[in-house]
mmCIF file of C-alpha atoms in Angstrom:
data_model
loop_
_atom_site.group_PDB
_atom_site.id
_atom_site.type_symbol
_atom_site.label_atom_id
_atom_site.label_comp_id
_atom_site.label_asym_id
_atom_site.label_seq_id
_atom_site.Cartn_x
_atom_site.Cartn_y
_atom_site.Cartn_z
ATOM 1 C CA UNK A 1 11.843 39.527 24.588
ATOM 2 C CA UNK A 2 8.532 38.232 24.703
ATOM 3 C CA UNK A 3 5.044 39.593 26.415
ATOM 4 C CA UNK A 4 1.386 38.404 27.359
ATOM 5 C CA UNK A 5 0.835 41.957 25.083
ATOM 6 C CA UNK A 6 3.620 42.049 22.411
ATOM 7 C CA UNK A 7 7.075 41.408 20.182
ATOM 8 C CA UNK A 8 10.142 43.024 20.513
ATOM 9 C CA UNK A 9 10.862 42.885 16.440
ATOM 10 C CA UNK A 10 14.495 44.055 17.715
ATOM 11 C CA UNK A 11 15.252 41.690 20.187
ATOM 12 C CA UNK A 12 13.137 38.478 19.659
ATOM 13 C CA UNK A 13 15.403 35.516 18.342
ATOM 14 C CA UNK A 14 12.960 33.720 17.446
ATOM 15 C CA UNK A 15 11.358 36.257 16.037
ATOM 16 C CA UNK A 16 14.131 37.812 13.429
ATOM 17 C CA UNK A 17 15.034 34.091 12.305
ATOM 18 C CA UNK A 18 11.447 32.940 11.798
ATOM 19 C CA UNK A 19 9.762 35.298 10.981
ATOM 20 C CA UNK A 20 11.292 38.333 9.289
ATOM 21 C CA UNK A 21 13.032 37.014 6.453
ATOM 22 C CA UNK A 22 9.645 35.616 5.166
ATOM 23 C CA UNK A 23 7.947 36.958 2.860
ATOM 24 C CA UNK A 24 4.873 38.077 3.971
ATOM 25 C CA UNK A 25 4.947 36.923 7.340
ATOM 26 C CA UNK A 26 5.110 40.748 8.864
ATOM 27 C CA UNK A 27 1.543 40.706 7.322
ATOM 28 C CA UNK A 28 0.073 37.851 8.572
ATOM 29 C CA UNK A 29 0.933 38.889 11.725
ATOM 30 C CA UNK A 30 -1.221 41.807 11.030
ATOM 31 C CA UNK A 31 -3.336 40.102 10.044
ATOM 32 C CA UNK A 32 -3.965 37.767 12.840
ATOM 33 C CA UNK A 33 -4.610 40.969 14.780
ATOM 34 C CA UNK A 34 -1.128 42.854 15.928
ATOM 35 C CA UNK A 35 -0.111 46.463 15.529
ATOM 36 C CA UNK A 36 3.303 47.918 14.376
ATOM 37 C CA UNK A 37 4.501 50.290 16.567
ATOM 38 C CA UNK A 38 7.925 51.871 17.329
ATOM 39 C CA UNK A 39 8.485 53.363 20.291
ATOM 40 C CA UNK A 40 10.247 56.917 20.164
ATOM 41 C CA UNK A 41 12.701 56.048 23.145
ATOM 42 C CA UNK A 42 14.315 53.493 22.240
ATOM 43 C CA UNK A 43 13.325 53.217 18.431
ATOM 44 C CA UNK A 44 12.480 49.345 18.208
ATOM 45 C CA UNK A 45 9.963 48.153 16.524
ATOM 46 C CA UNK A 46 7.082 46.372 18.305
ATOM 47 C CA UNK A 47 3.916 44.409 17.415
ATOM 48 C CA UNK A 48 1.627 44.838 20.006
ATOM 49 C CA UNK A 49 -2.170 42.797 20.168
ATOM 50 C CA UNK A 50 -4.432 46.055 20.656
ATOM 51 C CA UNK A 51 -7.309 43.687 21.545
ATOM 52 C CA UNK A 52 -7.519 40.195 21.391
ATOM 53 C CA UNK A 53 -9.152 38.366 18.613
ATOM 54 C CA UNK A 54 -11.183 35.610 18.411
ATOM 55 C CA UNK A 55 -10.627 31.807 18.799
ATOM 56 C CA UNK A 56 -12.001 31.791 15.791
ATOM 57 C CA UNK A 57 -10.192 34.566 14.406
ATOM 58 C CA UNK A 58 -6.713 33.101 14.896
ATOM 59 C CA UNK A 59 -7.797 29.639 14.188
ATOM 60 C CA UNK A 60 -8.735 30.723 10.493
ATOM 61 C CA UNK A 61 -5.248 32.327 10.128
ATOM 62 C CA UNK A 62 -3.916 29.196 11.362
ATOM 63 C CA UNK A 63 -5.714 26.774 9.065
ATOM 64 C CA UNK A 64 -5.035 29.652 6.153
ATOM 65 C CA UNK A 65 -1.036 29.112 6.905
ATOM 66 C CA UNK A 66 -0.594 25.312 7.031
ATOM 67 C CA UNK A 67 -2.508 24.965 4.365
ATOM 68 C CA UNK A 68 -1.239 26.978 1.672
ATOM 69 C CA UNK A 69 1.470 25.837 -0.802
ATOM 70 C CA UNK A 70 4.994 26.599 -1.137
ATOM 71 C CA UNK A 71 4.900 29.501 -4.084
ATOM 72 C CA UNK A 72 8.492 27.784 -6.303
ATOM 73 C CA UNK A 73 10.679 30.811 -7.881
ATOM 74 C CA UNK A 74 9.732 30.675 -11.356
ATOM 75 C CA UNK A 75 13.078 31.548 -13.797
ATOM 76 C CA UNK A 76 13.088 34.589 -16.264
ATOM 77 C CA UNK A 77 13.634 32.930 -20.179
ATOM 78 C CA UNK A 78 14.864 36.207 -20.901
ATOM 79 C CA UNK A 79 14.231 35.185 -24.578
ATOM 80 C CA UNK A 80 16.202 37.276 -27.460
ATOM 81 C CA UNK A 81 15.918 36.678 -31.208
ATOM 82 C CA UNK A 82 19.617 37.585 -32.168
ATOM 83 C CA UNK A 83 20.575 38.502 -35.682
ATOM 84 C CA UNK A 84 23.463 37.334 -36.831
ATOM 85 C CA UNK A 85 25.931 40.205 -38.210
ATOM 86 C CA UNK A 86 27.208 40.260 -41.573
ATOM 87 C CA UNK A 87 30.848 39.677 -39.843
ATOM 88 C CA UNK A 88 29.194 36.591 -38.015
ATOM 89 C CA UNK A 89 27.902 34.532 -41.429
ATOM 90 C CA UNK A 90 29.938 32.130 -42.750
ATOM 91 C CA UNK A 91 31.509 32.056 -45.849
ATOM 92 C CA UNK A 92 30.620 29.535 -48.622
ATOM 93 C CA UNK A 93 34.627 27.311 -49.018
ATOM 94 C CA UNK A 94 34.451 25.304 -52.002
ATOM 95 C CA UNK A 95 34.854 21.226 -51.134
ATOM 96 C CA UNK A 96 39.188 21.595 -51.367
ATOM 97 C CA UNK A 97 38.574 23.624 -48.309
ATOM 98 C CA UNK A 98 37.363 20.760 -46.273
ATOM 99 C CA UNK A 99 39.667 17.342 -48.341
ATOM 100 C CA UNK A 100 41.212 15.746 -45.622
ATOM 101 C CA UNK A 101 45.100 13.650 -46.569
ATOM 102 C CA UNK A 102 46.028 10.090 -45.699
ATOM 103 C CA UNK A 103 48.801 12.089 -43.886
ATOM 104 C CA UNK A 104 46.277 14.147 -41.904
ATOM 105 C CA UNK A 105 44.033 11.389 -40.742
ATOM 106 C CA UNK A 106 47.781 9.461 -39.703
ATOM 107 C CA UNK A 107 48.610 12.011 -37.661
ATOM 108 C CA UNK A 108 45.494 12.621 -36.594
ATOM 109 C CA UNK A 109 44.978 9.114 -35.236
ATOM 110 C CA UNK A 110 48.215 9.399 -33.675
ATOM 111 C CA UNK A 111 47.129 12.512 -31.529
ATOM 112 C CA UNK A 112 44.077 11.326 -30.063
ATOM 113 C CA UNK A 113 46.056 8.182 -28.948
ATOM 114 C CA UNK A 114 48.682 9.945 -27.386
ATOM 115 C CA UNK A 115 46.092 11.665 -25.127
ATOM 116 C CA UNK A 116 44.060 8.697 -24.394
ATOM 117 C CA UNK A 117 47.214 6.846 -22.814
ATOM 118 C CA UNK A 118 47.758 10.248 -21.495
ATOM 119 C CA UNK A 119 44.443 10.594 -19.775
ATOM 120 C CA UNK A 120 44.739 7.250 -18.550
ATOM 121 C CA UNK A 121 48.099 7.441 -17.080
ATOM 122 C CA UNK A 122 47.935 10.577 -15.066
ATOM 123 C CA UNK A 123 43.756 10.553 -14.653
ATOM 124 C CA UNK A 124 42.157 7.788 -12.186
ATOM 125 C CA UNK A 125 38.597 7.288 -12.304
ATOM 126 C CA UNK A 126 38.196 9.664 -9.444
ATOM 127 C CA UNK A 127 39.767 12.818 -10.798
ATOM 128 C CA UNK A 128 37.657 12.569 -13.585
ATOM 129 C CA UNK A 129 34.850 12.619 -11.677
ATOM 130 C CA UNK A 130 35.487 15.378 -9.507
ATOM 131 C CA UNK A 131 36.690 17.598 -12.054
ATOM 132 C CA UNK A 132 33.416 16.695 -14.221
ATOM 133 C CA UNK A 133 31.593 17.214 -11.135
ATOM 134 C CA UNK A 134 33.399 20.915 -10.317
ATOM 135 C CA UNK A 135 31.310 22.818 -13.877
ATOM 136 C CA UNK A 136 27.986 21.893 -12.193
ATOM 137 C CA UNK A 137 28.518 23.056 -8.955
ATOM 138 C CA UNK A 138 29.903 26.040 -10.626
ATOM 139 C CA UNK A 139 27.333 27.008 -12.942
ATOM 140 C CA UNK A 140 24.199 27.023 -12.423
ATOM 141 C CA UNK A 141 22.293 29.132 -15.029
ATOM 142 C CA UNK A 142 22.851 28.120 -18.388
ATOM 143 C CA UNK A 143 22.826 30.605 -22.646
ATOM 144 C CA UNK A 144 20.956 28.356 -24.894
ATOM 145 C CA UNK A 145 20.482 29.406 -28.857
ATOM 146 C CA UNK A 146 19.237 27.622 -31.216
ATOM 147 C CA UNK A 147 19.750 28.655 -35.065
ATOM 148 C CA UNK A 148 16.710 28.770 -37.308
ATOM 149 C CA UNK A 149 16.898 27.487 -40.551
ATOM 150 C CA UNK A 150 17.102 30.936 -42.233
ATOM 151 C CA UNK A 151 20.035 32.016 -39.715
ATOM 152 C CA UNK A 152 17.612 33.683 -36.702
ATOM 153 C CA UNK A 153 19.265 32.934 -32.793
ATOM 154 C CA UNK A 154 16.812 32.014 -30.526
ATOM 155 C CA UNK A 155 17.881 32.750 -27.462
ATOM 156 C CA UNK A 156 16.977 31.925 -23.811
ATOM 157 C CA UNK A 157 17.990 30.960 -20.377
ATOM 158 C CA UNK A 158 17.811 28.024 -18.632
ATOM 159 C CA UNK A 159 18.644 26.232 -15.031
ATOM 160 C CA UNK A 160 21.407 23.262 -15.315
ATOM 161 C CA UNK A 161 18.748 21.230 -13.497
ATOM 162 C CA UNK A 162 16.404 22.057 -16.625
ATOM 163 C CA UNK A 163 15.871 19.213 -18.919
ATOM 164 C CA UNK A 164 16.272 18.719 -22.357
ATOM 165 C CA UNK A 165 12.872 18.216 -22.752
ATOM 166 C CA UNK A 166 12.274 21.712 -21.574
ATOM 167 C CA UNK A 167 14.346 23.293 -24.794
ATOM 168 C CA UNK A 168 12.282 21.561 -27.383
ATOM 169 C CA UNK A 169 9.489 22.872 -25.440
ATOM 170 C CA UNK A 170 10.357 26.753 -25.867
ATOM 171 C CA UNK A 171 11.391 26.083 -29.498
ATOM 172 C CA UNK A 172 7.440 25.176 -29.904
ATOM 173 C CA UNK A 173 6.220 27.764 -28.002
ATOM 174 C CA UNK A 174 8.058 30.451 -29.670
ATOM 175 C CA UNK A 175 7.414 29.301 -32.993
ATOM 176 C CA UNK A 176 5.020 30.282 -35.858
ATOM 177 C CA UNK A 177 2.671 27.065 -36.420
ATOM 178 C CA UNK A 178 3.806 24.002 -35.026
ATOM 179 C CA UNK A 179 6.458 21.716 -37.178
ATOM 180 C CA UNK A 180 8.067 18.984 -36.544
ATOM 181 C CA UNK A 181 11.429 19.680 -36.042
ATOM 182 C CA UNK A 182 15.228 17.652 -34.590
ATOM 183 C CA UNK A 183 17.711 19.941 -32.747
ATOM 184 C CA UNK A 184 21.347 18.837 -33.925
ATOM 185 C CA UNK A 185 24.340 20.195 -31.796
ATOM 186 C CA UNK A 186 28.038 20.640 -33.509
ATOM 187 C CA UNK A 187 29.696 17.611 -34.302
ATOM 188 C CA UNK A 188 26.181 15.584 -32.444
ATOM 189 C CA UNK A 189 23.041 13.047 -33.227
ATOM 190 C CA UNK A 190 19.632 14.917 -33.412
ATOM 191 C CA UNK A 191 18.922 15.402 -29.421
ATOM 192 C CA UNK A 192 16.668 13.648 -27.264
ATOM 193 C CA UNK A 193 13.830 14.399 -26.379
ATOM 194 C CA UNK A 194 14.331 13.056 -22.821
ATOM 195 C CA UNK A 195 14.711 14.350 -19.209
ATOM 196 C CA UNK A 196 18.500 14.595 -19.038
ATOM 197 C CA UNK A 197 19.270 17.371 -16.884
ATOM 198 C CA UNK A 198 21.279 19.706 -19.142
ATOM 199 C CA UNK A 199 24.680 20.113 -17.250
ATOM 200 C CA UNK A 200 24.457 15.839 -18.342
ATOM 201 C CA UNK A 201 23.946 16.432 -21.726
ATOM 202 C CA UNK A 202 27.036 19.067 -21.891
ATOM 203 C CA UNK A 203 25.160 22.238 -22.798
ATOM 204 C CA UNK A 204 26.065 24.244 -19.659
ATOM 205 C CA UNK A 205 27.107 27.254 -19.424
ATOM 206 C CA UNK A 206 25.805 26.782 -22.857
ATOM 207 C CA UNK A 207 25.051 25.516 -25.226
ATOM 208 C CA UNK A 208 24.133 26.267 -29.702
ATOM 209 C CA UNK A 209 22.404 24.501 -31.482
ATOM 210 C CA UNK A 210 20.502 24.198 -35.562
ATOM 211 C CA UNK A 211 16.763 23.372 -35.368
ATOM 212 C CA UNK A 212 15.977 21.050 -39.099
ATOM 213 C CA UNK A 213 13.182 20.770 -40.504
ATOM 214 C CA UNK A 214 11.221 19.175 -43.801
ATOM 215 C CA UNK A 215 9.004 22.546 -43.184
ATOM 216 C CA UNK A 216 9.263 25.098 -46.560
ATOM 217 C CA UNK A 217 8.651 28.672 -45.446
ATOM 218 C CA UNK A 218 9.553 32.007 -47.374
ATOM 219 C CA UNK A 219 8.443 32.958 -44.027
ATOM 220 C CA UNK A 220 10.771 32.873 -40.520
ATOM 221 C CA UNK A 221 9.530 29.910 -38.074
ATOM 222 C CA UNK A 222 9.092 32.450 -35.050
ATOM 223 C CA UNK A 223 5.881 33.837 -34.359
ATOM 224 C CA UNK A 224 5.793 37.394 -35.507
ATOM 225 C CA UNK A 225 5.774 38.489 -31.096
ATOM 226 C CA UNK A 226 9.330 37.368 -30.975
ATOM 227 C CA UNK A 227 10.263 38.686 -34.547
ATOM 228 C CA UNK A 228 9.338 42.018 -33.858
ATOM 229 C CA UNK A 229 11.759 41.566 -30.867
ATOM 230 C CA UNK A 230 15.337 41.111 -33.488
ATOM 231 C CA UNK A 231 18.374 42.642 -32.214
ATOM 232 C CA UNK A 232 21.456 42.096 -33.650
ATOM 233 C CA UNK A 233 24.505 40.169 -32.591
#
């Protein structure tokens, strides 16, 4: 309930919905001239004007409130630099290991053709679009890892609505000094530095890419500040 001299913080429906949930809402009332008092008889909070503020003061409060800008939350990247353990290092394999025979190619071609046929028969476009959207609704964040030429991994947390451009900026801010580079996901062409959303680029809920550069150095490309945060994977 409200009255000429105060607001009941416990039962004022408008107060509960519009003021109490807001960060700084109570503080604003106190600056405007209200005093928060707890009634010992019912243990309820009341905001009461013990002294009537001037019109000028109230006008200033209202103008300040109207001119304030909404603060957008900033996602903490939770930056990490990871050193792959010996067990996770890639082995050097001979070229024979990757050699593909004619029979292998024919078998793979047949498998892909059958898979494509089943996909067209069993899944309409509406179903495919619906399924593609499921991941976008579930995952709000993604973990992105960039493997540097020396094997170190730079990791950061991104929003699913961040862009590919944001990853490039993330890498640039982590470098010891500016270098020209490209980012390549395994089995795909280099990423284009554009405004494509990470979820549309297939980088949600996680993404791994290699940093490619013509820069040659005996030291890591990462800044000293980040190298100090090095942890084992």
